[in-house]
Short mmCIF file of C-alpha atoms in Angstrom, two decimals:
data_model
loop_
_atom_site.label_atom_id
_atom_site.label_comp_id
_atom_site.label_asym_id
_atom_site.label_seq_id
_atom_site.Cartn_x
_atom_site.Cartn_y
_atom_site.Cartn_z
CA MET A 27 132.38 6.36 57.28
CA ARG A 28 131.51 10.06 57.21
CA GLU A 29 128.07 9.34 58.63
CA PHE A 30 129.56 7.14 61.34
CA LEU A 31 132.06 9.83 62.38
CA GLY A 32 129.34 12.46 62.36
CA ARG A 33 127.10 10.33 64.57
CA ALA A 34 129.98 9.67 66.98
CA LEU A 35 130.77 13.38 67.14
CA ARG A 36 127.13 14.24 67.84
CA ARG A 37 127.05 11.72 70.64
CA LEU A 38 130.26 13.14 72.07
CA THR A 39 128.99 16.72 71.95
CA GLY A 40 125.41 15.89 72.93
CA THR A 41 122.99 17.99 74.90
CA ARG A 42 124.36 17.32 78.36
CA GLN A 43 126.23 20.13 80.05
CA ALA A 44 128.32 20.41 83.16
CA THR A 45 126.78 22.42 85.97
CA ILE A 46 129.27 25.23 85.49
CA ASP A 47 128.26 25.45 81.82
CA THR A 48 124.63 26.09 82.66
CA ILE A 49 125.36 28.96 85.02
CA GLU A 50 127.65 31.02 82.85
CA PRO A 51 126.69 34.70 83.24
CA GLY A 52 124.08 35.62 80.66
CA SER A 53 123.70 32.11 79.26
CA ILE A 54 120.73 30.79 81.23
CA MET A 55 118.30 32.25 83.71
CA VAL A 56 118.12 30.85 87.22
CA SER A 57 114.90 29.25 88.37
CA PRO A 58 112.47 31.99 89.41
CA ARG A 59 112.19 32.29 93.19
CA LYS A 60 110.60 34.87 95.40
CA PRO A 61 113.25 37.45 96.43
CA ILE A 62 114.14 37.47 100.11
CA GLU A 63 113.05 40.56 101.97
CA PRO A 64 116.04 42.70 103.06
CA PHE A 65 114.75 42.74 106.66
CA ASP A 66 114.65 38.92 106.88
CA VAL A 67 118.09 38.47 108.41
CA ALA A 68 117.57 34.81 109.28
CA ALA A 69 116.61 33.81 105.72
CA ILE A 70 119.52 35.74 104.19
CA THR A 71 122.00 34.22 106.64
CA GLU A 72 120.68 30.71 105.94
CA VAL A 73 121.18 31.11 102.19
CA LEU A 74 124.64 32.67 102.56
CA ASP A 75 125.75 29.91 104.90
CA LEU A 76 124.54 27.28 102.41
CA ALA A 77 126.38 28.97 99.53
CA THR A 78 129.64 29.19 101.48
CA LYS A 79 129.43 25.52 102.52
CA ILE A 80 129.02 24.46 98.90
CA GLY A 81 131.90 26.73 97.88
CA ALA A 82 134.13 25.25 100.59
CA VAL A 83 133.58 21.72 99.27
CA LEU A 84 134.34 22.87 95.72
CA LEU A 85 137.51 24.70 96.77
CA ASP A 86 138.60 21.78 98.94
CA SER A 87 138.28 19.43 95.95
CA GLY A 88 140.58 21.53 93.76
CA THR A 89 138.04 23.64 91.85
CA GLY A 90 139.39 26.94 90.59
CA ALA A 91 138.59 30.15 92.46
CA ILE A 92 136.60 31.68 89.60
CA ASP A 93 134.41 28.58 89.10
CA THR A 94 133.86 28.39 92.87
CA GLN A 95 132.88 32.05 92.97
CA THR A 96 130.47 31.59 90.05
CA GLN A 97 128.68 28.67 91.65
CA ILE A 98 128.40 30.47 95.00
CA LYS A 99 126.75 33.43 93.30
CA PHE A 100 124.48 31.09 91.41
CA VAL A 101 123.24 29.29 94.55
CA ALA A 102 122.60 32.63 96.28
CA GLY A 103 120.81 33.96 93.20
CA VAL A 104 118.54 30.93 92.94
CA TYR A 105 117.21 31.62 96.42
CA GLY A 106 116.57 35.30 95.71
CA LEU A 107 119.87 36.99 96.64
CA GLU A 108 121.17 38.71 93.53
CA ASP A 109 123.25 41.59 94.97
CA VAL A 110 125.99 39.38 96.42
CA ASP A 111 129.75 39.93 96.58
CA VAL A 112 131.95 36.83 96.73
CA ASP A 113 135.68 36.80 97.52
CA VAL A 114 137.49 33.47 97.16
CA THR A 115 141.13 33.35 98.18
CA TYR A 116 143.55 30.54 98.91
CA ASN A 117 141.71 29.04 101.90
CA THR A 118 138.95 31.56 102.71
CA ILE A 119 135.51 32.27 101.24
CA VAL A 120 133.76 35.53 102.13
CA VAL A 121 130.20 36.15 100.90
CA SER A 122 128.40 39.44 101.53
CA ALA A 123 124.77 40.26 100.66
CA ARG A 124 123.90 43.91 100.16
CA ARG A 125 120.54 45.08 101.52
CA GLY A 126 120.32 48.55 100.10
CA ALA A 127 121.76 51.91 101.04
CA THR A 128 120.19 52.13 104.51
CA LEU A 129 120.82 48.61 105.85
CA PRO A 130 124.21 47.08 106.66
CA PRO A 131 125.25 44.07 104.55
CA ILE A 132 125.17 40.55 105.95
CA THR A 133 128.46 38.65 105.62
CA THR A 134 129.44 35.04 106.16
CA MET A 135 132.88 33.42 105.96
CA GLU A 136 134.09 29.86 105.54
CA GLN A 137 137.65 28.56 105.82
CA VAL A 138 139.10 25.54 104.05
CA TYR A 139 141.58 24.01 106.46
CA TYR A 140 142.68 21.11 104.28
CA ARG A 141 142.49 19.87 100.72
CA SER A 142 141.54 16.33 99.82
CA MET A 143 140.94 14.69 96.48
CA ASP A 144 137.50 13.15 97.01
CA PHE A 145 135.92 13.16 93.58
CA THR A 146 132.71 11.51 94.83
CA ARG A 147 132.11 14.42 97.18
CA LEU A 148 132.74 16.82 94.32
CA ALA A 149 130.25 14.98 92.09
CA GLN A 150 127.62 14.92 94.84
CA VAL A 151 127.89 18.66 95.37
CA ASP A 152 127.65 19.14 91.63
CA ARG A 153 124.38 17.19 91.60
CA LEU A 154 123.16 19.15 94.62
CA VAL A 155 123.64 22.41 92.72
CA ARG A 156 121.62 20.92 89.87
CA ARG A 157 118.82 19.98 92.25
CA ILE A 158 118.82 23.46 93.72
CA ARG A 159 118.48 24.83 90.21
CA ASP A 160 115.86 22.40 88.93
CA SER A 161 113.79 21.06 91.82
CA GLY A 162 113.27 24.09 94.01
CA ILE A 163 114.35 22.46 97.28
CA THR A 164 114.26 24.64 100.36
CA PRO A 165 117.45 26.05 101.92
CA SER A 166 116.95 23.90 105.02
CA THR A 167 116.75 20.74 102.91
CA ALA A 168 119.85 21.79 100.95
CA HIS A 169 121.66 22.44 104.26
CA ARG A 170 120.86 18.93 105.43
CA MET A 171 122.02 17.43 102.15
CA VAL A 172 125.34 19.28 102.05
CA ASP A 173 126.00 18.35 105.69
CA GLU A 174 125.42 14.70 104.79
CA ILE A 175 127.83 15.03 101.86
CA ILE A 176 130.52 16.57 104.05
CA THR A 177 130.23 14.06 106.89
CA ALA A 178 129.72 10.95 104.74
CA PRO A 179 132.60 8.44 104.72
CA HIS A 180 134.56 7.72 101.58
CA PRO A 181 132.72 5.45 99.11
CA TYR A 182 135.58 2.93 99.11
CA PRO A 183 137.58 1.48 102.02
CA HIS A 184 141.05 2.83 102.62
CA TRP A 185 142.65 -0.40 101.46
CA VAL A 186 141.03 -0.02 98.03
CA ALA A 187 142.49 3.48 97.67
CA THR A 188 145.88 2.23 98.88
CA LEU A 189 145.96 -0.55 96.29
CA ALA A 190 144.85 1.94 93.65
CA TRP A 191 147.81 4.21 94.47
CA GLY A 192 150.11 1.23 94.08
CA ALA A 193 148.48 0.27 90.78
CA MET A 194 148.93 3.83 89.57
CA ALA A 195 152.65 3.69 90.37
CA SER A 196 152.95 0.40 88.51
CA GLY A 197 151.32 1.94 85.45
CA ILE A 198 153.65 4.94 85.58
CA SER A 199 156.71 2.70 85.83
CA VAL A 200 155.60 0.73 82.75
CA LEU A 201 154.94 4.01 80.95
CA LEU A 202 158.55 4.97 81.66
CA GLY A 203 159.79 1.68 80.20
CA GLY A 204 159.88 -0.61 83.22
CA GLN A 205 159.28 -4.36 83.25
CA TYR A 206 157.47 -6.65 85.69
CA LEU A 207 160.04 -6.32 88.48
CA VAL A 208 160.02 -2.53 88.24
CA ALA A 209 156.21 -2.45 88.30
CA ALA A 210 156.06 -4.73 91.34
CA LEU A 211 158.68 -2.73 93.20
CA ALA A 212 156.91 0.55 92.36
CA PHE A 213 153.67 -0.94 93.66
CA LEU A 214 155.18 -2.03 96.98
CA SER A 215 157.11 1.20 97.61
CA THR A 216 154.06 3.33 96.82
CA VAL A 217 151.84 1.30 99.14
CA ALA A 218 154.44 1.87 101.87
CA ILE A 219 154.45 5.62 101.13
CA VAL A 220 150.65 5.84 101.36
CA LEU A 221 150.45 3.87 104.60
CA VAL A 222 153.22 5.83 106.32
CA ASN A 223 151.90 9.22 105.18
CA ARG A 224 148.36 8.33 106.24
CA ASN A 225 149.60 7.62 109.76
CA LEU A 226 151.67 10.80 109.75
CA ASN A 227 148.60 12.77 108.68
CA ARG A 228 146.56 11.33 111.54
CA ILE A 229 148.97 12.76 114.11
CA GLY A 230 148.97 16.16 112.43
CA THR A 231 152.35 16.10 110.67
CA PRO A 232 152.76 19.04 108.24
CA VAL A 233 152.38 18.08 104.60
CA PHE A 234 155.94 19.20 103.79
CA PHE A 235 157.39 16.52 106.05
CA GLN A 236 154.95 13.96 104.67
CA GLN A 237 156.29 14.70 101.20
CA LEU A 238 159.85 14.47 102.53
CA VAL A 239 159.20 11.04 104.02
CA GLY A 240 157.49 9.98 100.81
CA GLY A 241 160.46 11.01 98.71
CA PHE A 242 162.79 9.11 101.04
CA ILE A 243 160.72 5.91 100.83
CA ALA A 244 160.51 6.19 97.04
CA VAL A 245 164.30 5.86 96.78
CA VAL A 246 165.30 3.29 99.40
CA PRO A 247 163.60 0.08 98.10
CA ALA A 248 164.75 0.67 94.52
CA ALA A 249 168.31 1.40 95.65
CA LEU A 250 168.47 -1.68 97.90
CA VAL A 251 167.26 -3.98 95.12
CA PHE A 252 169.70 -2.35 92.71
CA GLY A 253 172.54 -2.91 95.17
CA ALA A 254 171.67 -6.60 95.45
CA ALA A 255 170.86 -7.04 91.75
CA GLU A 256 173.99 -9.06 91.00
CA ARG A 257 173.39 -11.47 93.87
CA LEU A 258 169.73 -11.82 92.94
CA GLY A 259 170.50 -12.19 89.25
CA VAL A 260 168.09 -9.44 88.13
CA GLN A 261 168.34 -6.18 86.26
CA ILE A 262 166.54 -3.06 87.39
CA ALA A 263 166.55 0.64 86.55
CA PRO A 264 165.95 2.37 89.92
CA SER A 265 165.17 5.70 88.23
CA GLN A 266 161.90 4.25 86.88
CA VAL A 267 160.76 3.18 90.35
CA ILE A 268 161.80 6.48 91.92
CA ALA A 269 160.13 8.53 89.20
CA ALA A 270 156.89 6.57 89.64
CA GLY A 271 156.91 7.35 93.36
CA ILE A 272 157.56 11.03 92.67
CA VAL A 273 154.61 11.15 90.24
CA VAL A 274 152.35 9.66 92.92
CA LEU A 275 153.48 12.33 95.37
CA LEU A 276 153.05 15.10 92.80
CA SER A 277 149.58 13.92 91.76
CA GLY A 278 147.97 15.05 94.99
CA LEU A 279 149.08 18.66 94.50
CA SER A 280 146.84 21.33 93.00
CA LEU A 281 148.83 21.90 89.81
CA VAL A 282 145.80 22.44 87.58
CA GLY A 283 144.02 24.68 90.07
CA SER A 284 147.02 26.93 90.68
CA VAL A 285 147.72 27.67 87.01
CA GLN A 286 144.00 27.87 86.22
CA ASP A 287 143.53 30.53 88.90
CA ALA A 288 146.45 32.55 87.56
CA ILE A 289 145.10 32.36 84.01
CA THR A 290 141.41 32.95 84.68
CA GLY A 291 141.70 36.09 86.80
CA ALA A 292 142.52 35.03 90.38
CA PRO A 293 146.26 35.77 90.57
CA ILE A 294 146.49 35.99 94.37
CA THR A 295 144.97 32.56 94.88
CA GLY A 296 146.99 31.21 91.94
CA VAL A 297 150.27 32.46 93.42
CA ALA A 298 149.41 31.01 96.84
CA ARG A 299 148.57 27.63 95.37
CA PHE A 300 151.65 27.66 93.16
CA PHE A 301 153.89 28.51 96.12
CA GLU A 302 152.35 25.61 98.03
CA LEU A 303 153.03 23.40 95.03
CA LEU A 304 156.69 24.47 94.93
CA LEU A 305 157.06 23.95 98.68
CA MET A 306 155.60 20.45 98.55
CA THR A 307 157.78 19.60 95.55
CA GLY A 308 160.75 20.87 97.56
CA GLY A 309 159.82 18.38 100.28
CA ILE A 310 159.92 15.55 97.73
CA ILE A 311 163.30 16.71 96.43
CA ALA A 312 164.66 16.96 99.97
CA GLY A 313 163.52 13.42 100.80
CA VAL A 314 165.05 12.01 97.63
CA GLY A 315 168.30 13.90 98.23
CA VAL A 316 168.62 12.70 101.82
CA ALA A 317 168.02 9.11 100.73
CA ILE A 318 170.66 9.29 97.98
CA ARG A 319 173.29 10.71 100.36
CA LEU A 320 172.61 8.12 103.06
CA LEU A 321 172.79 5.31 100.52
CA GLU A 322 176.08 6.60 99.19
CA ALA A 323 177.39 6.66 102.76
CA VAL A 324 176.73 2.92 103.07
CA GLY A 325 178.25 2.15 99.66
CA ILE A 326 175.18 2.00 97.40
CA PHE A 327 175.55 4.29 94.39
CA LEU A 328 172.67 4.72 91.99
CA PRO A 329 173.49 4.48 88.28
CA THR A 330 173.98 7.51 86.10
CA ILE A 331 170.85 8.61 84.29
CA THR A 332 171.07 9.10 80.55
CA THR A 333 169.94 12.41 79.16
CA THR A 334 167.28 10.85 76.93
CA THR A 335 164.72 8.15 77.31
CA SER A 336 163.70 6.69 73.94
CA PHE A 337 161.64 3.70 73.00
CA GLU A 338 160.63 1.90 69.85
CA ALA A 339 157.36 2.49 68.05
CA VAL A 340 156.33 -1.09 68.80
CA GLU A 341 156.29 -0.19 72.51
CA LEU A 342 153.83 2.66 71.97
CA PRO A 343 150.59 0.66 72.55
CA ILE A 344 151.92 -0.84 75.79
CA ARG A 345 152.96 2.53 77.19
CA VAL A 346 149.74 4.22 76.14
CA ALA A 347 147.72 1.46 77.82
CA ALA A 348 149.89 1.83 80.94
CA GLY A 349 149.25 5.58 81.04
CA ALA A 350 145.49 5.07 80.69
CA PHE A 351 145.58 2.44 83.44
CA ALA A 352 147.47 4.85 85.70
CA ALA A 353 144.87 7.60 85.10
CA CYS A 354 142.03 5.22 85.95
CA ALA A 355 143.86 4.03 89.07
CA TYR A 356 144.39 7.64 90.17
CA ALA A 357 140.65 8.34 89.80
CA LEU A 358 139.91 5.26 91.90
CA ALA A 359 142.48 6.30 94.52
CA SER A 360 140.79 9.71 94.68
CA TYR A 361 137.43 8.06 95.39
CA ALA A 362 135.85 8.84 92.03
CA GLU A 363 132.44 7.42 91.19
CA THR A 364 132.18 4.30 89.05
CA ARG A 365 130.85 6.24 86.07
CA ALA A 366 133.94 8.49 86.18
CA LEU A 367 136.49 5.66 86.01
CA GLY A 368 135.90 4.89 82.34
CA VAL A 369 136.05 8.57 81.42
CA ALA A 370 139.30 8.97 83.36
CA PHE A 371 140.72 5.94 81.53
CA LEU A 372 139.87 7.53 78.16
CA GLY A 373 141.34 10.85 79.29
CA GLY A 374 144.61 9.17 80.25
CA LEU A 375 144.58 7.21 77.01
CA ILE A 376 144.23 10.39 74.94
CA GLY A 377 146.86 12.34 76.84
CA THR A 378 149.42 9.55 76.90
CA ALA A 379 148.90 8.73 73.23
CA VAL A 380 149.45 12.33 72.13
CA ALA A 381 152.50 12.82 74.37
CA ALA A 382 154.07 9.48 73.42
CA SER A 383 153.49 10.05 69.71
CA ALA A 384 155.10 13.47 69.96
CA THR A 385 158.35 11.90 71.19
CA PHE A 386 158.97 10.72 67.62
CA THR A 387 159.03 14.36 66.48
CA SER A 388 161.33 17.26 67.36
CA ILE A 389 158.80 19.56 69.03
CA GLY A 390 160.18 18.94 72.54
CA ASP A 391 158.74 17.67 75.81
CA VAL A 392 157.15 20.95 76.91
CA ILE A 393 155.12 21.50 73.74
CA ALA A 394 154.26 17.80 73.47
CA ASN A 395 152.88 17.68 77.01
CA GLY A 396 151.01 20.94 76.51
CA MET A 397 149.36 19.58 73.38
CA ALA A 398 148.47 16.34 75.15
CA ALA A 399 146.94 18.25 78.07
CA ALA A 400 144.90 20.40 75.67
CA PHE A 401 143.46 17.26 74.08
CA VAL A 402 142.69 15.89 77.55
CA GLY A 403 140.92 19.10 78.52
CA LEU A 404 138.90 19.20 75.29
CA VAL A 405 137.91 15.59 74.60
CA GLY A 406 137.95 14.58 78.25
CA GLY A 407 135.78 17.56 79.13
CA LEU A 408 133.21 16.59 76.52
CA LEU A 409 133.25 12.98 77.70
CA ALA A 410 132.82 14.11 81.29
CA ARG A 411 129.71 16.05 80.34
CA ARG A 412 128.26 13.00 78.62
CA ALA A 413 128.82 10.99 81.82
CA LEU A 414 127.53 13.84 84.02
CA THR A 415 130.88 13.92 85.80
CA PRO A 416 132.63 17.14 86.89
CA PRO A 417 135.23 17.94 84.19
CA LEU A 418 137.88 18.48 86.88
CA VAL A 419 137.93 14.73 87.52
CA VAL A 420 138.91 13.93 83.93
CA ALA A 421 141.33 16.86 83.68
CA VAL A 422 143.35 15.93 86.77
CA ALA A 423 143.29 12.18 86.11
CA GLY A 424 144.15 12.60 82.42
CA ILE A 425 147.33 14.59 82.97
CA THR A 426 148.54 12.63 86.00
CA PRO A 427 150.54 10.08 83.93
CA LEU A 428 152.32 13.02 82.25
CA LEU A 429 153.61 14.63 85.44
CA PRO A 430 157.40 15.18 85.22
CA GLY A 431 158.54 12.76 87.92
CA LEU A 432 161.53 11.54 85.92
CA ALA A 433 162.61 15.10 85.10
CA VAL A 434 162.51 16.03 88.80
CA TYR A 435 164.66 13.03 89.69
CA ARG A 436 167.09 13.73 86.87
CA GLY A 437 167.49 17.32 88.01
CA LEU A 438 168.12 16.37 91.60
CA TYR A 439 170.55 13.62 90.63
CA GLY A 440 172.47 16.07 88.46
CA ILE A 441 172.73 18.59 91.30
CA LEU A 442 173.93 15.96 93.76
CA SER A 443 176.39 14.53 91.23
CA GLU A 444 178.11 17.90 90.73
CA GLN A 445 176.39 18.38 87.37
CA THR A 446 174.85 21.63 88.46
CA LEU A 447 174.01 23.03 85.05
CA SER A 448 172.38 19.82 83.86
CA GLY A 449 170.53 19.42 87.15
CA PHE A 450 169.01 22.90 87.16
CA THR A 451 168.17 22.49 83.47
CA TRP A 452 166.11 19.41 84.26
CA ILE A 453 164.46 21.12 87.22
CA ALA A 454 163.50 24.01 84.97
CA ASN A 455 162.28 21.52 82.38
CA ALA A 456 160.09 19.82 84.98
CA LEU A 457 158.63 23.17 86.02
CA ALA A 458 157.94 24.08 82.39
CA ILE A 459 156.26 20.72 81.75
CA GLY A 460 154.05 21.17 84.81
CA CYS A 461 152.96 24.64 83.71
CA ALA A 462 152.36 23.39 80.15
CA LEU A 463 150.17 20.57 81.47
CA ALA A 464 148.06 22.89 83.58
CA ALA A 465 147.79 25.58 80.90
CA GLY A 466 146.97 23.04 78.19
CA VAL A 467 144.21 21.35 80.15
CA THR A 468 142.77 24.77 81.06
CA LEU A 469 142.70 25.75 77.37
CA GLY A 470 141.08 22.47 76.36
CA GLU A 471 138.45 22.79 79.08
CA PHE A 472 137.73 26.38 77.97
CA VAL A 473 137.14 25.22 74.39
CA ALA A 474 134.94 22.35 75.62
CA ARG A 475 132.92 24.81 77.67
CA GLN A 476 132.39 27.02 74.63
CA LEU A 477 131.22 24.01 72.62
CA ARG A 478 128.83 23.03 75.38
CA ARG A 479 127.55 26.54 76.08
CA PRO A 480 123.76 26.24 76.26
CA GLN A 481 121.90 27.41 73.14
CA LEU A 482 118.46 27.04 74.67
CA PRO A 483 116.28 30.07 75.49
CA PRO A 484 116.60 31.29 79.08
CA ARG A 485 114.00 29.14 80.81
CA PRO A 486 113.92 26.79 83.82
CA ASP A 487 114.30 23.03 83.71
CA TRP A 488 112.72 21.57 80.59
CA SER A 489 111.54 18.32 82.13
CA LEU A 490 109.65 20.23 84.81
CA ARG A 491 108.18 22.63 82.25
CA ARG A 492 107.13 19.73 80.02
CA ARG A 493 105.37 18.05 82.92
CA LEU A 494 103.62 21.27 83.93
CA LEU A 495 102.55 21.86 80.33
CA ALA A 496 101.09 18.37 80.09
CA GLN A 497 99.16 18.91 83.32
CA ARG A 498 97.80 22.24 82.07
CA GLU A 499 96.73 20.72 78.76
CA ALA A 500 94.97 17.94 80.64
CA ARG A 501 93.09 20.47 82.78
CA GLU A 502 92.15 22.53 79.72
CA GLY A 503 90.99 19.37 77.95
CA ARG A 504 88.72 18.46 80.85
CA ALA A 505 87.34 22.01 80.94
CA ILE A 506 86.58 21.91 77.19
CA ARG A 507 84.79 18.60 77.52
CA GLN A 508 82.72 19.96 80.39
CA ASN A 509 81.83 23.12 78.43
CA ARG A 510 80.66 21.03 75.52
CA ARG A 511 78.20 19.29 77.83
CA TRP A 512 76.77 22.61 79.08
CA PRO A 513 73.92 23.31 79.21
CA PRO A 514 72.93 19.77 80.11
CA PRO A 515 70.52 17.95 77.83
CA PRO A 516 66.87 18.07 78.87
CA ARG A 517 65.76 15.24 81.03
CA ARG A 518 63.14 12.91 79.69
CA PHE A 519 60.28 11.92 81.90
#
């Protein structure tokens, strides 16, 4: 058994590293390139423009400001620009190359106008950075490749992503204790939310109002079915359906990136992202509140929510499986690659198992979710490196089932039901859980990065060096054989 566990651990912490691991300052040398002359303005501008494009895709996909800044510097350094200043803020990237004391610096800027969870695009840019490091492609070729990545359509049709969002909501509802009817209703309401918000996004509706509409739609179907439950002869807990819809709306927000920026040394960007997160969450709360008041006006009153949600130990496997299914569905809805789906499933399985097991103890929801997120960041980060998948994919997908959708709904219901103290307590609890999730996954990812820090000597790509060494040995072998045959033997007449 000890040998089996050791072999499994070695496979888990194998030799593969994420791209960000291999470019940590001082850990590995970039591939040697000829430095660009300071008077070659065109070449410098081409490299800076390439680096800012890559950084824009990373920032758009939710990568932290510090990691984005590191990879921008790395790409510029590979092509011979070492004296580069990079400033990454909320939606702007500024890169400046110094050319000495007598020449003015050359500066480029890129703006990120929107944020979209396209994990395939993130993985493709990650592989592009690896190719730049290992294969020595020219800046013009890299420009063409990054333009193709940016303009390429999503790898899956929209209807696949829409069904995946609905499947994610179904998994969340089962995780919260729902049955088949609750899962089906959560699926249908979430599909409606996605379709309506997609059309609103096409006409340029601000995201706040999209979240408001989403919160409204999350409440109405559950409330209508609850109001007709007696006539239909069914039983339903509308809070489970509403909470699942809230989790779906919260999952698209940059919770991990905002707290990660604040922790890792980018407080301005972290505060901006966190304020955006609070504003979008406020839109969800406003939509839910409007729906509850309108329903009460027509005589439909939602049931009182109990202060605790407990379940038996026998239900633990079902809920853990539901959480893992929801994480995998979220990765699919965010257009993750096929190889990333299994890793996202394992990340959700680990996080949900730790959080659900902690409910049988007295450590509290905040600490339990923080511990679960730390395990997701650590084990999921190692698994992501084995699958050559950006660790951000596993981190975000793994903690998605743990987002405090039910706590947000409880807080709002308490405020609207004149239980102000209880309502604000639950809102504060939801905020604390969100911060614990983001901080825990950041800590776990930091530990995973330290475990995967390269221990090799600072040299270029080993496969390329091995091939070059074999070619050199072959040439030397031919030269030795030729020398042995010199001078030539005398000819016989």
